């Protein structure tokens, strides 16, 4: 009898964590969820966060509150979520800067790969290389040839050091063995303004910043960083057509503290899948230049790991020192 009781007790003890996890998933969510954003209100990341919160609230039948914590390239928001209770009630609206920042900032208080876990990518935003009529090239192939013949002579603008737009060009120069001069700005608006004025010949920008100028024939779309041409700029080639294997996108996704139970993460992923599949959400994202996307939690963890390796190599090759 004692052996039976001991075995029963052991089984209960072993099953307890699993039972607790299942109970948490079944009840989840029973209170509002915080969606922490590392950028200020009104920007592209904030827009994706609020759109996600709106549809996720409907699917989960619980309020999702967007909380803006700008600063340090999104690191403050990442730290807030990484150190939060791992119960699914504090989430991060992550941008792929999270895989770049470890090589840009010296004082990192969070290990993205081990302190956070992926739920899913929600959307991607294409990066486009834009030029003007006064540039000494009118195609990507001509630009590469010109850069080879005139090392460092082409100046290109981006929203800042270490941004995906900056590293998209660094990857291009790395793959083609050319040299260009980077001019970091405080946002895409300033770099595009200088491009329009003819002060620089090239800008790397997110599509929602550059597309209005391209559509108005004020600037020329040179190439997109996506692996294929995009629907809204189907006459603009992809860099991959000239430089095989090239692929860079700005992605937006949800992440949670690393120890958040699988059952809760899976429930969030399923609710997110229903949200992203909603035609109204897709329409609103596409109107702002974003492409809806969805992957599994494990697939997002692989994306994080792959991007960390890729950007580490590119940043070291570019000689960018952590600040």
JSON list of N, CA and C in Angstrom, two decimals, residues 161-188:
[
{"chain": "A", "resi": 161, "resn": "UNK", "atom": "N", "xyz": [22.66, 54.79, -37.86]},
{"chain": "A", "resi": 161, "resn": "UNK", "atom": "CA", "xyz": [23.61, 53.68, -37.74]},
{"chain": "A", "resi": 161, "resn": "UNK", "atom": "C", "xyz": [22.93, 52.47, -37.09]},
{"chain": "A", "resi": 162, "resn": "UNK", "atom": "N", "xyz": [23.11, 51.32, -37.70]},
{"chain": "A", "resi": 162, "resn": "UNK", "atom": "CA", "xyz": [22.59, 50.09, -37.13]},
{"chain": "A", "resi": 162, "resn": "UNK", "atom": "C", "xyz": [21.13, 49.80, -37.43]},
{"chain": "A", "resi": 163, "resn": "UNK", "atom": "N", "xyz": [20.47, 50.68, -38.19]},
{"chain": "A", "resi": 163, "resn": "UNK", "atom": "CA", "xyz": [19.08, 50.41, -38.57]},
{"chain": "A", "resi": 163, "resn": "UNK", "atom": "C", "xyz": [19.07, 49.35, -39.67]},
{"chain": "A", "resi": 164, "resn": "UNK", "atom": "N", "xyz": [17.95, 48.64, -39.85]},
{"chain": "A", "resi": 164, "resn": "UNK", "atom": "CA", "xyz": [17.89, 47.67, -40.95]},
{"chain": "A", "resi": 164, "resn": "UNK", "atom": "C", "xyz": [18.19, 48.30, -42.30]},
{"chain": "A", "resi": 165, "resn": "UNK", "atom": "N", "xyz": [17.76, 49.57, -42.48]},
{"chain": "A", "resi": 165, "resn": "UNK", "atom": "CA", "xyz": [18.03, 50.25, -43.75]},
{"chain": "A", "resi": 165, "resn": "UNK", "atom": "C", "xyz": [19.53, 50.44, -43.97]},
{"chain": "A", "resi": 166, "resn": "UNK", "atom": "N", "xyz": [20.26, 50.73, -42.90]},
{"chain": "A", "resi": 166, "resn": "UNK", "atom": "CA", "xyz": [21.71, 50.89, -42.98]},
{"chain": "A", "resi": 166, "resn": "UNK", "atom": "C", "xyz": [22.37, 49.54, -43.29]},
{"chain": "A", "resi": 167, "resn": "UNK", "atom": "N", "xyz": [21.99, 48.51, -42.53]},
{"chain": "A", "resi": 167, "resn": "UNK", "atom": "CA", "xyz": [22.64, 47.21, -42.69]},
{"chain": "A", "resi": 167, "resn": "UNK", "atom": "C", "xyz": [22.25, 46.54, -44.00]},
{"chain": "A", "resi": 168, "resn": "UNK", "atom": "N", "xyz": [21.11, 46.93, -44.57]},
{"chain": "A", "resi": 168, "resn": "UNK", "atom": "CA", "xyz": [20.74, 46.40, -45.89]},
{"chain": "A", "resi": 168, "resn": "UNK", "atom": "C", "xyz": [21.79, 46.81, -46.93]},
{"chain": "A", "resi": 169, "resn": "UNK", "atom": "N", "xyz": [22.28, 48.04, -46.83]},
{"chain": "A", "resi": 169, "resn": "UNK", "atom": "CA", "xyz": [23.31, 48.51, -47.76]},
{"chain": "A", "resi": 169, "resn": "UNK", "atom": "C", "xyz": [24.66, 47.89, -47.42]},
{"chain": "A", "resi": 170, "resn": "UNK", "atom": "N", "xyz": [24.95, 47.75, -46.12]},
{"chain": "A", "resi": 170, "resn": "UNK", "atom": "CA", "xyz": [26.21, 47.13, -45.72]},
{"chain": "A", "resi": 170, "resn": "UNK", "atom": "C", "xyz": [26.28, 45.69, -46.23]},
{"chain": "A", "resi": 171, "resn": "UNK", "atom": "N", "xyz": [25.14, 44.98, -46.20]},
{"chain": "A", "resi": 171, "resn": "UNK", "atom": "CA", "xyz": [25.12, 43.62, -46.72]},
{"chain": "A", "resi": 171, "resn": "UNK", "atom": "C", "xyz": [25.37, 43.63, -48.23]},
{"chain": "A", "resi": 172, "resn": "UNK", "atom": "N", "xyz": [24.78, 44.60, -48.91]},
{"chain": "A", "resi": 172, "resn": "UNK", "atom": "CA", "xyz": [24.98, 44.72, -50.36]},
{"chain": "A", "resi": 172, "resn": "UNK", "atom": "C", "xyz": [26.45, 44.99, -50.69]},
{"chain": "A", "resi": 173, "resn": "UNK", "atom": "N", "xyz": [27.06, 45.92, -49.98]},
{"chain": "A", "resi": 173, "resn": "UNK", "atom": "CA", "xyz": [28.48, 46.22, -50.24]},
{"chain": "A", "resi": 173, "resn": "UNK", "atom": "C", "xyz": [29.37, 45.03, -49.91]},
{"chain": "A", "resi": 174, "resn": "UNK", "atom": "N", "xyz": [28.99, 44.29, -48.87]},
{"chain": "A", "resi": 174, "resn": "UNK", "atom": "CA", "xyz": [29.75, 43.11, -48.47]},
{"chain": "A", "resi": 174, "resn": "UNK", "atom": "C", "xyz": [29.68, 42.03, -49.55]},
{"chain": "A", "resi": 175, "resn": "UNK", "atom": "N", "xyz": [28.48, 41.81, -50.09]},
{"chain": "A", "resi": 175, "resn": "UNK", "atom": "CA", "xyz": [28.28, 40.75, -51.09]},
{"chain": "A", "resi": 175, "resn": "UNK", "atom": "C", "xyz": [28.86, 41.11, -52.45]},
{"chain": "A", "resi": 176, "resn": "UNK", "atom": "N", "xyz": [28.94, 42.41, -52.77]},
{"chain": "A", "resi": 176, "resn": "UNK", "atom": "CA", "xyz": [29.44, 42.84, -54.08]},
{"chain": "A", "resi": 176, "resn": "UNK", "atom": "C", "xyz": [30.87, 43.37, -54.04]},
{"chain": "A", "resi": 177, "resn": "UNK", "atom": "N", "xyz": [31.43, 43.45, -52.83]},
{"chain": "A", "resi": 177, "resn": "UNK", "atom": "CA", "xyz": [32.82, 43.93, -52.64]},
{"chain": "A", "resi": 177, "resn": "UNK", "atom": "C", "xyz": [33.00, 45.36, -53.14]},
{"chain": "A", "resi": 178, "resn": "UNK", "atom": "N", "xyz": [32.01, 46.21, -52.87]},
{"chain": "A", "resi": 178, "resn": "UNK", "atom": "CA", "xyz": [32.13, 47.62, -53.23]},
{"chain": "A", "resi": 178, "resn": "UNK", "atom": "C", "xyz": [32.20, 48.47, -51.96]},
{"chain": "A", "resi": 179, "resn": "UNK", "atom": "N", "xyz": [32.52, 49.74, -52.12]},
{"chain": "A", "resi": 179, "resn": "UNK", "atom": "CA", "xyz": [32.61, 50.64, -50.98]},
{"chain": "A", "resi": 179, "resn": "UNK", "atom": "C", "xyz": [31.79, 51.90, -51.24]},
{"chain": "A", "resi": 180, "resn": "UNK", "atom": "N", "xyz": [30.90, 52.24, -50.29]},
{"chain": "A", "resi": 180, "resn": "UNK", "atom": "CA", "xyz": [30.13, 53.47, -50.37]},
{"chain": "A", "resi": 180, "resn": "UNK", "atom": "C", "xyz": [30.21, 54.18, -49.03]},
{"chain": "A", "resi": 181, "resn": "UNK", "atom": "N", "xyz": [29.84, 55.44, -49.00]},
{"chain": "A", "resi": 181, "resn": "UNK", "atom": "CA", "xyz": [29.95, 56.25, -47.78]},
{"chain": "A", "resi": 181, "resn": "UNK", "atom": "C", "xyz": [28.58, 56.43, -47.13]},
{"chain": "A", "resi": 182, "resn": "UNK", "atom": "N", "xyz": [28.49, 55.99, -45.88]},
{"chain": "A", "resi": 182, "resn": "UNK", "atom": "CA", "xyz": [27.23, 56.08, -45.15]},
{"chain": "A", "resi": 182, "resn": "UNK", "atom": "C", "xyz": [27.04, 57.44, -44.50]},
{"chain": "A", "resi": 183, "resn": "UNK", "atom": "N", "xyz": [25.85, 58.01, -44.68]},
{"chain": "A", "resi": 183, "resn": "UNK", "atom": "CA", "xyz": [25.49, 59.26, -44.00]},
{"chain": "A", "resi": 183, "resn": "UNK", "atom": "C", "xyz": [24.25, 58.98, -43.16]},
{"chain": "A", "resi": 184, "resn": "UNK", "atom": "N", "xyz": [24.40, 58.85, -41.85]},
{"chain": "A", "resi": 184, "resn": "UNK", "atom": "CA", "xyz": [23.25, 58.57, -40.98]},
{"chain": "A", "resi": 184, "resn": "UNK", "atom": "C", "xyz": [22.45, 59.84, -40.69]},
{"chain": "A", "resi": 185, "resn": "UNK", "atom": "N", "xyz": [21.14, 59.72, -40.78]},
{"chain": "A", "resi": 185, "resn": "UNK", "atom": "CA", "xyz": [20.23, 60.82, -40.47]},
{"chain": "A", "resi": 185, "resn": "UNK", "atom": "C", "xyz": [19.39, 60.44, -39.27]},
{"chain": "A", "resi": 186, "resn": "UNK", "atom": "N", "xyz": [18.64, 61.41, -38.76]},
{"chain": "A", "resi": 186, "resn": "UNK", "atom": "CA", "xyz": [17.72, 61.13, -37.66]},
{"chain": "A", "resi": 186, "resn": "UNK", "atom": "C", "xyz": [16.32, 60.89, -38.24]},
{"chain": "A", "resi": 187, "resn": "UNK", "atom": "N", "xyz": [16.21, 59.78, -38.96]},
{"chain": "A", "resi": 187, "resn": "UNK", "atom": "CA", "xyz": [14.93, 59.45, -39.57]},
{"chain": "A", "resi": 187, "resn": "UNK", "atom": "C", "xyz": [14.99, 59.52, -41.09]},
{"chain": "A", "resi": 188, "resn": "UNK", "atom": "N", "xyz": [14.04, 58.85, -41.73]},
{"chain": "A", "resi": 188, "resn": "UNK", "atom": "CA", "xyz": [14.02, 58.79, -43.20]},
{"chain": "A", "resi": 188, "resn": "UNK", "atom": "C", "xyz": [13.61, 60.11, -43.84]}
]
